């Protein structure tokens, strides 16, 4: 089975004909473009040929096609399981047959997602959780979810039907508001008509509201049970597989019981899932076929288009997304009367899987001029909003967009709290921007067949004058003014012109307590850069920015009352390679991550007070590793007195690397994008306390409770302790205070293999637990003690003190030594 061959309808794999997969996964049909005509093939198969889809076309005979997963030329098709087509065709045979061109356009609008599931994503909800969460382990998903497997009607037991006592328990024994309003006095035919459009569970609740309705319990007519299989009702997907000998009532209870338990549960769940996808498809086809929906704008887009502020919803090649550019159109505002101002923007919408996305825009000016752009739907229907007569000129244009398209437009000073957009989830990142409209001269947009996927406002003033005001930000829109070097501002706008790449920020919030740790998260590889930043506070609160999973944690600790006043940024192009922090007490962190590559520029931010946050753009790696995130275009939040820029590379000093000799041992890095970090600690002063770093959430490579580092606090001349970390900092464990004169003699280290098997690094391991041996006791941290420690008193021992500890690590492995 080729995982790169997904069904364009259900998203599951298409199996080759010579595989041992189930038949429903091997029989395919395809939507093909031949001689500029859209043709639906007969049943065909998949093989290992370079054009693997072998199908038969009416009037054309047998043909071979390749999959359209990029802007490839030549003959191509969009394949799907023959069974999936049979299911969705039941919804509206005529609609699908007459809407093949619209269906092809829908598939053309999709972005090919190179992740699991490897499928074509045009913005629909594949409802995969309906079946994936039910499949145990690595079981064969295709075999267990065959939607073509039917079953005989189950012999219904009395317990399967609703009992009178089930409804009796819902009665309150008194006249309800429904009964007082006379609902039970309506003719029974009208009541049944009402019941037919409700789910059965809602009908039961309605029958239980009053005694007048309750008398209908047990004698609902056959027309009601037949309505359970109407297109939009709960068991519509099982209508065509009902045996003729089975009544609608019996078949309804057979299906609902089989959906709860039984050998055919997953088969029915998958059939129901495909039916829901079909409903989304036919709804979209009808929207595209609306005669009032027309494309407006000039197809010849000026060269200066998309050079101003741009909101782009398209995904990069390897990223999650649902938008793909098929055409560009433009409208100019330069012909309006002198003094005419933009007053209102009215969007036209299209519904995709219940998500309302903008397909076109209507611009209204104070002189009465109207400009339409994109797919604008004329007239009152469910895909357009009622137009409002403009009263005053607008000052700003607010835009909200996501991976799925442009979602909201509002004009003037409407606050973002009043903007209505789809639910924010990890899979649905929402971004917002605000553009000044005073000097706007035109608008350019990119579209697929469904919606606007990119929009740019052309402005008579230079974009550099906008600063970061015109950038796209993740919610909420910043109420402060971030500071960023002009070169990074230009790079940020360039990133956002190319793909959906909203900027984001993290604030240092005093309400969370005193900032005690800044943690840089990185995979440490040669091209890895920085994936995220964590801020830890004295109250135990922790805030994350970017990607912090499956990375190494490089920590810089601040003393009480200390604050961040400077940061050095070392970068290549827009990608941030290293950061170095300076505090108000004059302390400076090491380079994080350590120097592994040359860089192209060095920017230093210095605050007159202290920084209150950081900003930047975190994107997928351009190298194609979809799991690797990289920080681009770094900036700061807070009063800044100086920004210095050094374009030529100069290797910064890093005491950790310079003082550690090269080891002739198997390197920790070299796996995927993982490198290694070397930390070293010299013990020259009295140790006041030791605190273990404990992993409190399991990662891809490590288990919960493992020790990942040790934090030592030493005594200064003024009697105050300051922290020094060896290893990495994940989560705080319990602190053990050492007695006066107590000395550390050795370390006992328990090791284990990584959580996932790494065949190429058989000789390496990671730290599981750690025991610090002093001249008076043994102090142990391990998974069995959770975040606490265990003390074992021993007889007073003598021996040389530990003078130096080295801890090499990455997200997967550790190597600890001491002397």
CSV table of C-alpha atoms in Angstrom, one decimal, residues 333-680:
chain,number,residue,atom,x,y,z
A,333,UNK,CA,-9.3,52.9,-6.4
A,334,UNK,CA,-7.5,55.6,-8.2
A,335,UNK,CA,-10.4,56.6,-10.4
A,336,UNK,CA,-12.7,57.7,-7.6
A,337,UNK,CA,-13.5,61.3,-7.0
A,338,UNK,CA,-11.1,63.6,-5.2
A,339,UNK,CA,-11.7,63.5,-1.5
A,340,UNK,CA,-13.7,60.2,-1.7
A,341,UNK,CA,-12.9,57.9,1.2
A,342,UNK,CA,-13.5,54.2,1.8
A,343,UNK,CA,-16.5,53.9,4.1
A,344,UNK,CA,-17.5,50.2,4.2
A,345,UNK,CA,-16.5,46.7,3.1
A,346,UNK,CA,-19.1,44.0,2.6
A,347,UNK,CA,-17.9,40.4,2.4
A,348,UNK,CA,-19.6,37.6,0.5
A,349,UNK,CA,-19.2,34.3,2.2
A,350,UNK,CA,-19.1,30.6,1.4
A,351,UNK,CA,-19.7,27.9,4.0
A,352,UNK,CA,-17.2,25.0,4.1
A,353,UNK,CA,-17.8,22.3,6.8
A,354,UNK,CA,-19.7,24.9,8.8
A,355,UNK,CA,-16.9,27.4,8.6
A,356,UNK,CA,-17.8,30.8,7.1
A,357,UNK,CA,-15.0,32.0,4.8
A,358,UNK,CA,-14.9,35.1,2.6
A,359,UNK,CA,-15.0,34.6,-1.2
A,360,UNK,CA,-15.4,38.2,-2.3
A,361,UNK,CA,-15.5,41.8,-1.1
A,362,UNK,CA,-17.6,44.9,-2.0
A,363,UNK,CA,-15.9,48.3,-1.3
A,364,UNK,CA,-18.1,51.3,-0.9
A,365,UNK,CA,-16.8,54.9,-1.0
A,366,UNK,CA,-18.2,58.2,0.3
A,367,UNK,CA,-19.0,59.4,-3.2
A,368,UNK,CA,-21.3,56.4,-3.8
A,369,UNK,CA,-18.7,54.4,-5.9
A,370,UNK,CA,-18.9,50.6,-5.5
A,371,UNK,CA,-16.1,48.1,-6.4
A,372,UNK,CA,-16.6,44.3,-6.3
A,373,UNK,CA,-13.7,42.0,-6.1
A,374,UNK,CA,-13.4,38.2,-6.0
A,375,UNK,CA,-16.4,35.8,-5.9
A,376,UNK,CA,-19.2,38.2,-4.9
A,377,UNK,CA,-22.7,36.8,-4.5
A,378,UNK,CA,-25.5,39.2,-5.4
A,379,UNK,CA,-28.8,39.1,-3.7
A,380,UNK,CA,-29.9,37.9,-0.3
A,381,UNK,CA,-28.8,34.3,0.5
A,382,UNK,CA,-27.0,32.4,3.1
A,383,UNK,CA,-23.6,33.2,1.7
A,384,UNK,CA,-23.7,37.0,1.9
A,385,UNK,CA,-24.3,39.5,4.6
A,386,UNK,CA,-26.8,42.4,4.2
A,387,UNK,CA,-25.0,45.5,3.0
A,388,UNK,CA,-25.0,48.5,5.2
A,389,UNK,CA,-25.2,52.1,3.9
A,390,UNK,CA,-22.0,53.8,4.8
A,391,UNK,CA,-22.1,56.9,7.0
A,392,UNK,CA,-18.6,57.9,7.8
A,393,UNK,CA,-15.2,57.2,6.2
A,394,UNK,CA,-13.2,54.3,7.7
A,395,UNK,CA,-9.8,54.8,9.1
A,396,UNK,CA,-8.7,51.1,9.5
A,397,UNK,CA,-9.4,47.8,8.0
A,398,UNK,CA,-9.4,44.8,10.4
A,399,UNK,CA,-8.8,41.4,8.9
A,400,UNK,CA,-9.0,38.0,10.6
A,401,UNK,CA,-7.7,34.9,8.7
A,402,UNK,CA,-6.6,31.3,9.3
A,403,UNK,CA,-5.1,28.3,7.4
A,404,UNK,CA,-8.6,27.9,5.9
A,405,UNK,CA,-9.0,31.4,4.5
A,406,UNK,CA,-10.1,34.9,5.2
A,407,UNK,CA,-12.7,34.9,7.9
A,408,UNK,CA,-13.6,38.4,9.0
A,409,UNK,CA,-13.3,42.0,7.7
A,410,UNK,CA,-14.3,45.0,9.7
A,411,UNK,CA,-13.7,48.7,9.1
A,412,UNK,CA,-12.8,51.7,11.2
A,413,UNK,CA,-11.9,51.4,14.9
A,414,UNK,CA,-13.9,48.3,15.8
A,415,UNK,CA,-12.1,46.4,18.5
A,416,UNK,CA,-10.9,42.9,17.9
A,417,UNK,CA,-13.1,41.7,20.9
A,418,UNK,CA,-16.1,42.3,18.6
A,419,UNK,CA,-14.7,40.3,15.7
A,420,UNK,CA,-16.4,37.0,15.1
A,421,UNK,CA,-14.2,34.2,13.9
A,422,UNK,CA,-14.1,30.4,14.1
A,423,UNK,CA,-13.0,28.6,17.2
A,424,UNK,CA,-9.3,28.9,18.1
A,425,UNK,CA,-7.7,25.4,18.3
A,426,UNK,CA,-4.2,24.0,17.9
A,427,UNK,CA,-5.2,22.9,14.4
A,428,UNK,CA,-6.9,26.2,13.6
A,429,UNK,CA,-4.5,29.1,14.2
A,430,UNK,CA,-6.3,32.5,14.0
A,431,UNK,CA,-4.4,35.6,13.0
A,432,UNK,CA,-5.4,39.3,12.9
A,433,UNK,CA,-4.1,42.5,11.3
A,434,UNK,CA,-5.1,46.1,11.1
A,435,UNK,CA,-4.3,48.3,8.0
A,436,UNK,CA,-4.8,52.0,7.6
A,437,UNK,CA,-7.1,52.8,4.7
A,438,UNK,CA,-6.5,56.5,4.3
A,439,UNK,CA,-4.0,56.3,1.4
A,440,UNK,CA,-5.2,53.0,-0.1
A,441,UNK,CA,-5.0,52.9,-3.9
A,442,UNK,CA,-6.2,49.4,-4.7
A,443,UNK,CA,-6.6,45.8,-3.5
A,444,UNK,CA,-5.2,42.6,-5.0
A,445,UNK,CA,-6.4,39.2,-4.0
A,446,UNK,CA,-5.5,35.6,-4.8
A,447,UNK,CA,-8.3,33.0,-4.9
A,448,UNK,CA,-8.9,29.3,-5.3
A,449,UNK,CA,-12.2,28.1,-6.6
A,450,UNK,CA,-13.8,28.7,-3.2
A,451,UNK,CA,-12.5,31.7,-1.3
A,452,UNK,CA,-9.9,34.4,-1.0
A,453,UNK,CA,-6.6,32.9,0.0
A,454,UNK,CA,-4.5,36.1,0.0
A,455,UNK,CA,-5.2,39.8,0.1
A,456,UNK,CA,-2.9,42.8,-0.1
A,457,UNK,CA,-3.8,46.5,0.3
A,458,UNK,CA,-1.9,48.8,-2.0
A,459,UNK,CA,-0.9,52.0,-0.4
A,460,UNK,CA,0.5,55.3,-1.7
A,461,UNK,CA,2.9,55.5,1.3
A,462,UNK,CA,6.0,53.4,1.8
A,463,UNK,CA,5.4,50.2,3.7
A,464,UNK,CA,8.5,50.9,5.9
A,465,UNK,CA,6.5,53.7,7.4
A,466,UNK,CA,4.0,51.2,8.7
A,467,UNK,CA,6.5,49.5,10.9
A,468,UNK,CA,4.9,46.4,12.4
A,469,UNK,CA,1.4,47.9,12.4
A,470,UNK,CA,0.5,46.2,9.1
A,471,UNK,CA,1.9,42.8,10.1
A,472,UNK,CA,-0.3,39.7,10.7
A,473,UNK,CA,-0.3,38.7,14.3
A,474,UNK,CA,-1.7,35.7,16.2
A,475,UNK,CA,-4.5,36.7,18.6
A,476,UNK,CA,-4.8,39.0,20.3
A,477,UNK,CA,-3.6,41.9,18.3
A,478,UNK,CA,-0.8,43.7,20.2
A,479,UNK,CA,-1.8,46.8,22.1
A,480,UNK,CA,1.9,47.8,22.5
A,481,UNK,CA,4.5,48.8,19.9
A,482,UNK,CA,7.1,46.0,19.4
A,483,UNK,CA,10.6,47.0,18.4
A,484,UNK,CA,12.3,45.2,15.5
A,485,UNK,CA,15.3,46.0,13.3
A,486,UNK,CA,14.2,47.3,9.9
A,487,UNK,CA,15.9,44.4,8.1
A,488,UNK,CA,13.8,42.0,10.1
A,489,UNK,CA,10.6,44.0,9.5
A,490,UNK,CA,11.2,43.7,5.8
A,491,UNK,CA,11.9,39.9,6.2
A,492,UNK,CA,8.7,39.5,8.2
A,493,UNK,CA,6.6,41.2,5.5
A,494,UNK,CA,8.3,39.0,2.9
A,495,UNK,CA,7.5,35.8,4.9
A,496,UNK,CA,3.8,36.8,5.2
A,497,UNK,CA,3.6,37.5,1.5
A,498,UNK,CA,4.7,34.0,0.7
A,499,UNK,CA,2.6,31.9,3.2
A,500,UNK,CA,0.5,32.0,6.3
A,501,UNK,CA,3.2,33.1,8.8
A,502,UNK,CA,1.7,35.3,11.5
A,503,UNK,CA,4.0,37.0,14.0
A,504,UNK,CA,3.4,36.3,17.7
A,505,UNK,CA,4.8,37.4,21.0
A,506,UNK,CA,5.3,36.5,24.7
A,507,UNK,CA,5.0,39.1,27.5
A,508,UNK,CA,6.9,39.1,30.8
A,509,UNK,CA,3.9,39.5,33.2
A,510,UNK,CA,4.7,40.8,36.8
A,511,UNK,CA,1.3,39.4,37.9
A,512,UNK,CA,2.8,36.0,37.6
A,513,UNK,CA,5.6,36.8,40.0
A,514,UNK,CA,9.3,37.4,39.5
A,515,UNK,CA,10.9,36.1,36.4
A,516,UNK,CA,13.4,33.5,37.5
A,517,UNK,CA,14.3,31.6,34.3
A,518,UNK,CA,14.4,32.1,30.6
A,519,UNK,CA,14.5,28.8,28.7
A,520,UNK,CA,15.5,28.5,25.0
A,521,UNK,CA,14.1,25.4,23.3
A,522,UNK,CA,16.0,24.0,20.4
A,523,UNK,CA,16.8,20.7,18.7
A,524,UNK,CA,20.4,21.9,18.6
A,525,UNK,CA,21.1,20.7,15.0
A,526,UNK,CA,23.3,22.6,12.6
A,527,UNK,CA,20.2,24.2,10.9
A,528,UNK,CA,17.8,23.9,13.8
A,529,UNK,CA,17.9,27.4,15.2
A,530,UNK,CA,15.4,28.2,18.0
A,531,UNK,CA,12.0,26.5,18.2
A,532,UNK,CA,10.5,28.3,21.3
A,533,UNK,CA,11.0,30.2,24.5
A,534,UNK,CA,9.7,29.4,28.0
A,535,UNK,CA,9.4,31.9,30.9
A,536,UNK,CA,9.3,30.6,34.4
A,537,UNK,CA,8.2,32.7,37.4
A,538,UNK,CA,8.7,32.5,41.1
A,539,UNK,CA,5.1,31.6,41.7
A,540,UNK,CA,5.5,28.4,39.6
A,541,UNK,CA,3.7,29.8,36.6
A,542,UNK,CA,5.2,29.0,33.3
A,543,UNK,CA,4.4,30.5,29.9
A,544,UNK,CA,5.5,29.1,26.5
A,545,UNK,CA,6.0,30.7,23.1
A,546,UNK,CA,6.5,28.6,20.0
A,547,UNK,CA,7.3,24.9,19.9
A,548,UNK,CA,8.7,23.4,23.1
A,549,UNK,CA,8.0,19.7,22.6
A,550,UNK,CA,10.7,17.2,21.9
A,551,UNK,CA,13.5,19.9,22.2
A,552,UNK,CA,16.4,20.4,24.5
A,553,UNK,CA,15.9,23.1,27.2
A,554,UNK,CA,18.8,25.7,27.7
A,555,UNK,CA,18.2,27.8,30.7
A,556,UNK,CA,19.4,31.1,32.0
A,557,UNK,CA,18.5,31.9,35.7
A,558,UNK,CA,17.9,35.4,37.1
A,559,UNK,CA,18.6,36.5,40.6
A,560,UNK,CA,15.8,38.0,42.7
A,561,UNK,CA,15.2,41.6,41.6
A,562,UNK,CA,17.1,41.0,38.4
A,563,UNK,CA,15.6,41.8,35.0
A,564,UNK,CA,16.5,41.5,31.3
A,565,UNK,CA,18.0,44.7,29.9
A,566,UNK,CA,19.8,43.4,26.8
A,567,UNK,CA,19.7,40.7,24.2
A,568,UNK,CA,22.1,39.8,21.4
A,569,UNK,CA,20.6,38.2,18.3
A,570,UNK,CA,22.7,36.2,15.9
A,571,UNK,CA,20.9,35.2,12.7
A,572,UNK,CA,21.2,33.9,9.2
A,573,UNK,CA,18.8,35.8,6.9
A,574,UNK,CA,15.6,36.0,8.9
A,575,UNK,CA,16.3,32.8,11.0
A,576,UNK,CA,17.5,33.3,14.5
A,577,UNK,CA,20.4,31.0,15.3
A,578,UNK,CA,21.5,32.1,18.8
A,579,UNK,CA,20.4,34.4,21.6
A,580,UNK,CA,22.4,35.9,24.5
A,581,UNK,CA,20.8,37.8,27.4
A,582,UNK,CA,22.1,40.5,29.7
A,583,UNK,CA,20.5,41.4,33.1
A,584,UNK,CA,20.3,44.6,35.1
A,585,UNK,CA,22.9,43.1,37.5
A,586,UNK,CA,25.4,42.8,34.7
A,587,UNK,CA,25.1,39.0,34.3
A,588,UNK,CA,25.3,37.6,30.8
A,589,UNK,CA,24.1,34.2,29.6
A,590,UNK,CA,26.0,31.9,27.5
A,591,UNK,CA,25.2,31.7,23.8
A,592,UNK,CA,22.0,29.6,23.4
A,593,UNK,CA,22.2,27.3,21.5
A,594,UNK,CA,26.0,27.1,21.5
A,595,UNK,CA,27.8,28.1,18.3
A,596,UNK,CA,27.4,25.4,15.7
A,597,UNK,CA,27.2,27.4,12.5
A,598,UNK,CA,28.3,30.7,11.0
A,599,UNK,CA,25.7,33.5,11.0
A,600,UNK,CA,25.1,36.5,8.8
A,601,UNK,CA,24.2,39.3,11.2
A,602,UNK,CA,24.4,40.3,14.8
A,603,UNK,CA,21.7,42.6,16.3
A,604,UNK,CA,21.9,44.0,19.9
A,605,UNK,CA,18.9,45.4,21.7
A,606,UNK,CA,19.5,47.4,24.8
A,607,UNK,CA,16.6,48.6,27.0
A,608,UNK,CA,16.7,51.9,28.9
A,609,UNK,CA,14.6,50.1,31.6
A,610,UNK,CA,13.9,46.4,31.1
A,611,UNK,CA,12.3,44.3,28.4
A,612,UNK,CA,8.6,43.3,28.9
A,613,UNK,CA,8.5,40.7,26.2
A,614,UNK,CA,9.7,39.3,22.9
A,615,UNK,CA,8.2,38.9,19.5
A,616,UNK,CA,8.9,37.2,16.2
A,617,UNK,CA,7.6,34.7,13.6
A,618,UNK,CA,7.8,31.0,14.2
A,619,UNK,CA,7.5,29.0,11.0
A,620,UNK,CA,8.1,25.5,9.7
A,621,UNK,CA,11.7,24.8,8.6
A,622,UNK,CA,12.3,25.5,5.0
A,623,UNK,CA,14.3,22.3,4.8
A,624,UNK,CA,11.1,20.3,4.7
A,625,UNK,CA,11.0,18.8,8.2
A,626,UNK,CA,7.4,19.7,9.1
A,627,UNK,CA,8.1,19.0,12.8
A,628,UNK,CA,10.9,21.5,13.0
A,629,UNK,CA,9.9,25.0,14.0
A,630,UNK,CA,12.2,28.0,13.7
A,631,UNK,CA,12.1,31.5,15.1
A,632,UNK,CA,12.4,34.2,12.5
A,633,UNK,CA,12.6,38.1,12.7
A,634,UNK,CA,13.2,38.5,16.5
A,635,UNK,CA,12.1,41.7,18.2
A,636,UNK,CA,11.6,43.0,21.7
A,637,UNK,CA,8.8,44.6,23.7
A,638,UNK,CA,9.6,47.5,26.0
A,639,UNK,CA,11.5,50.8,26.0
A,640,UNK,CA,14.6,50.4,23.9
A,641,UNK,CA,17.4,53.0,23.9
A,642,UNK,CA,19.7,51.4,21.3
A,643,UNK,CA,19.6,48.9,18.4
A,644,UNK,CA,23.0,48.1,16.9
A,645,UNK,CA,23.4,46.0,13.7
A,646,UNK,CA,26.6,44.2,12.6
A,647,UNK,CA,26.2,42.6,9.2
A,648,UNK,CA,29.5,40.7,9.0
A,649,UNK,CA,29.9,37.5,11.0
A,650,UNK,CA,32.2,37.4,14.0
A,651,UNK,CA,32.2,34.3,16.3
A,652,UNK,CA,31.1,35.3,19.8
A,653,UNK,CA,32.9,33.9,22.7
A,654,UNK,CA,31.3,31.0,24.5
A,655,UNK,CA,33.0,29.8,27.6
A,656,UNK,CA,31.2,26.5,27.7
A,657,UNK,CA,32.5,25.3,24.4
A,658,UNK,CA,36.0,26.9,24.7
A,659,UNK,CA,36.7,25.2,27.9
A,660,UNK,CA,35.5,21.7,27.1
A,661,UNK,CA,38.0,19.5,25.1
A,662,UNK,CA,36.8,17.5,22.1
A,663,UNK,CA,35.8,14.0,23.2
A,664,UNK,CA,36.6,10.9,21.1
A,665,UNK,CA,33.2,9.4,21.8
A,666,UNK,CA,30.1,8.7,19.8
A,667,UNK,CA,28.4,12.1,19.2
A,668,UNK,CA,24.9,12.6,20.7
A,669,UNK,CA,23.7,14.5,17.7
A,670,UNK,CA,23.2,13.6,14.0
A,671,UNK,CA,19.7,12.1,14.4
A,672,UNK,CA,17.1,14.0,12.4
A,673,UNK,CA,17.7,17.7,13.3
A,674,UNK,CA,19.2,17.0,16.8
A,675,UNK,CA,22.6,18.3,17.7
A,676,UNK,CA,24.2,18.4,21.2
A,677,UNK,CA,24.9,20.8,24.0
A,678,UNK,CA,27.9,20.7,26.3
A,679,UNK,CA,27.5,22.2,29.8
A,680,UNK,CA,30.3,22.3,32.4
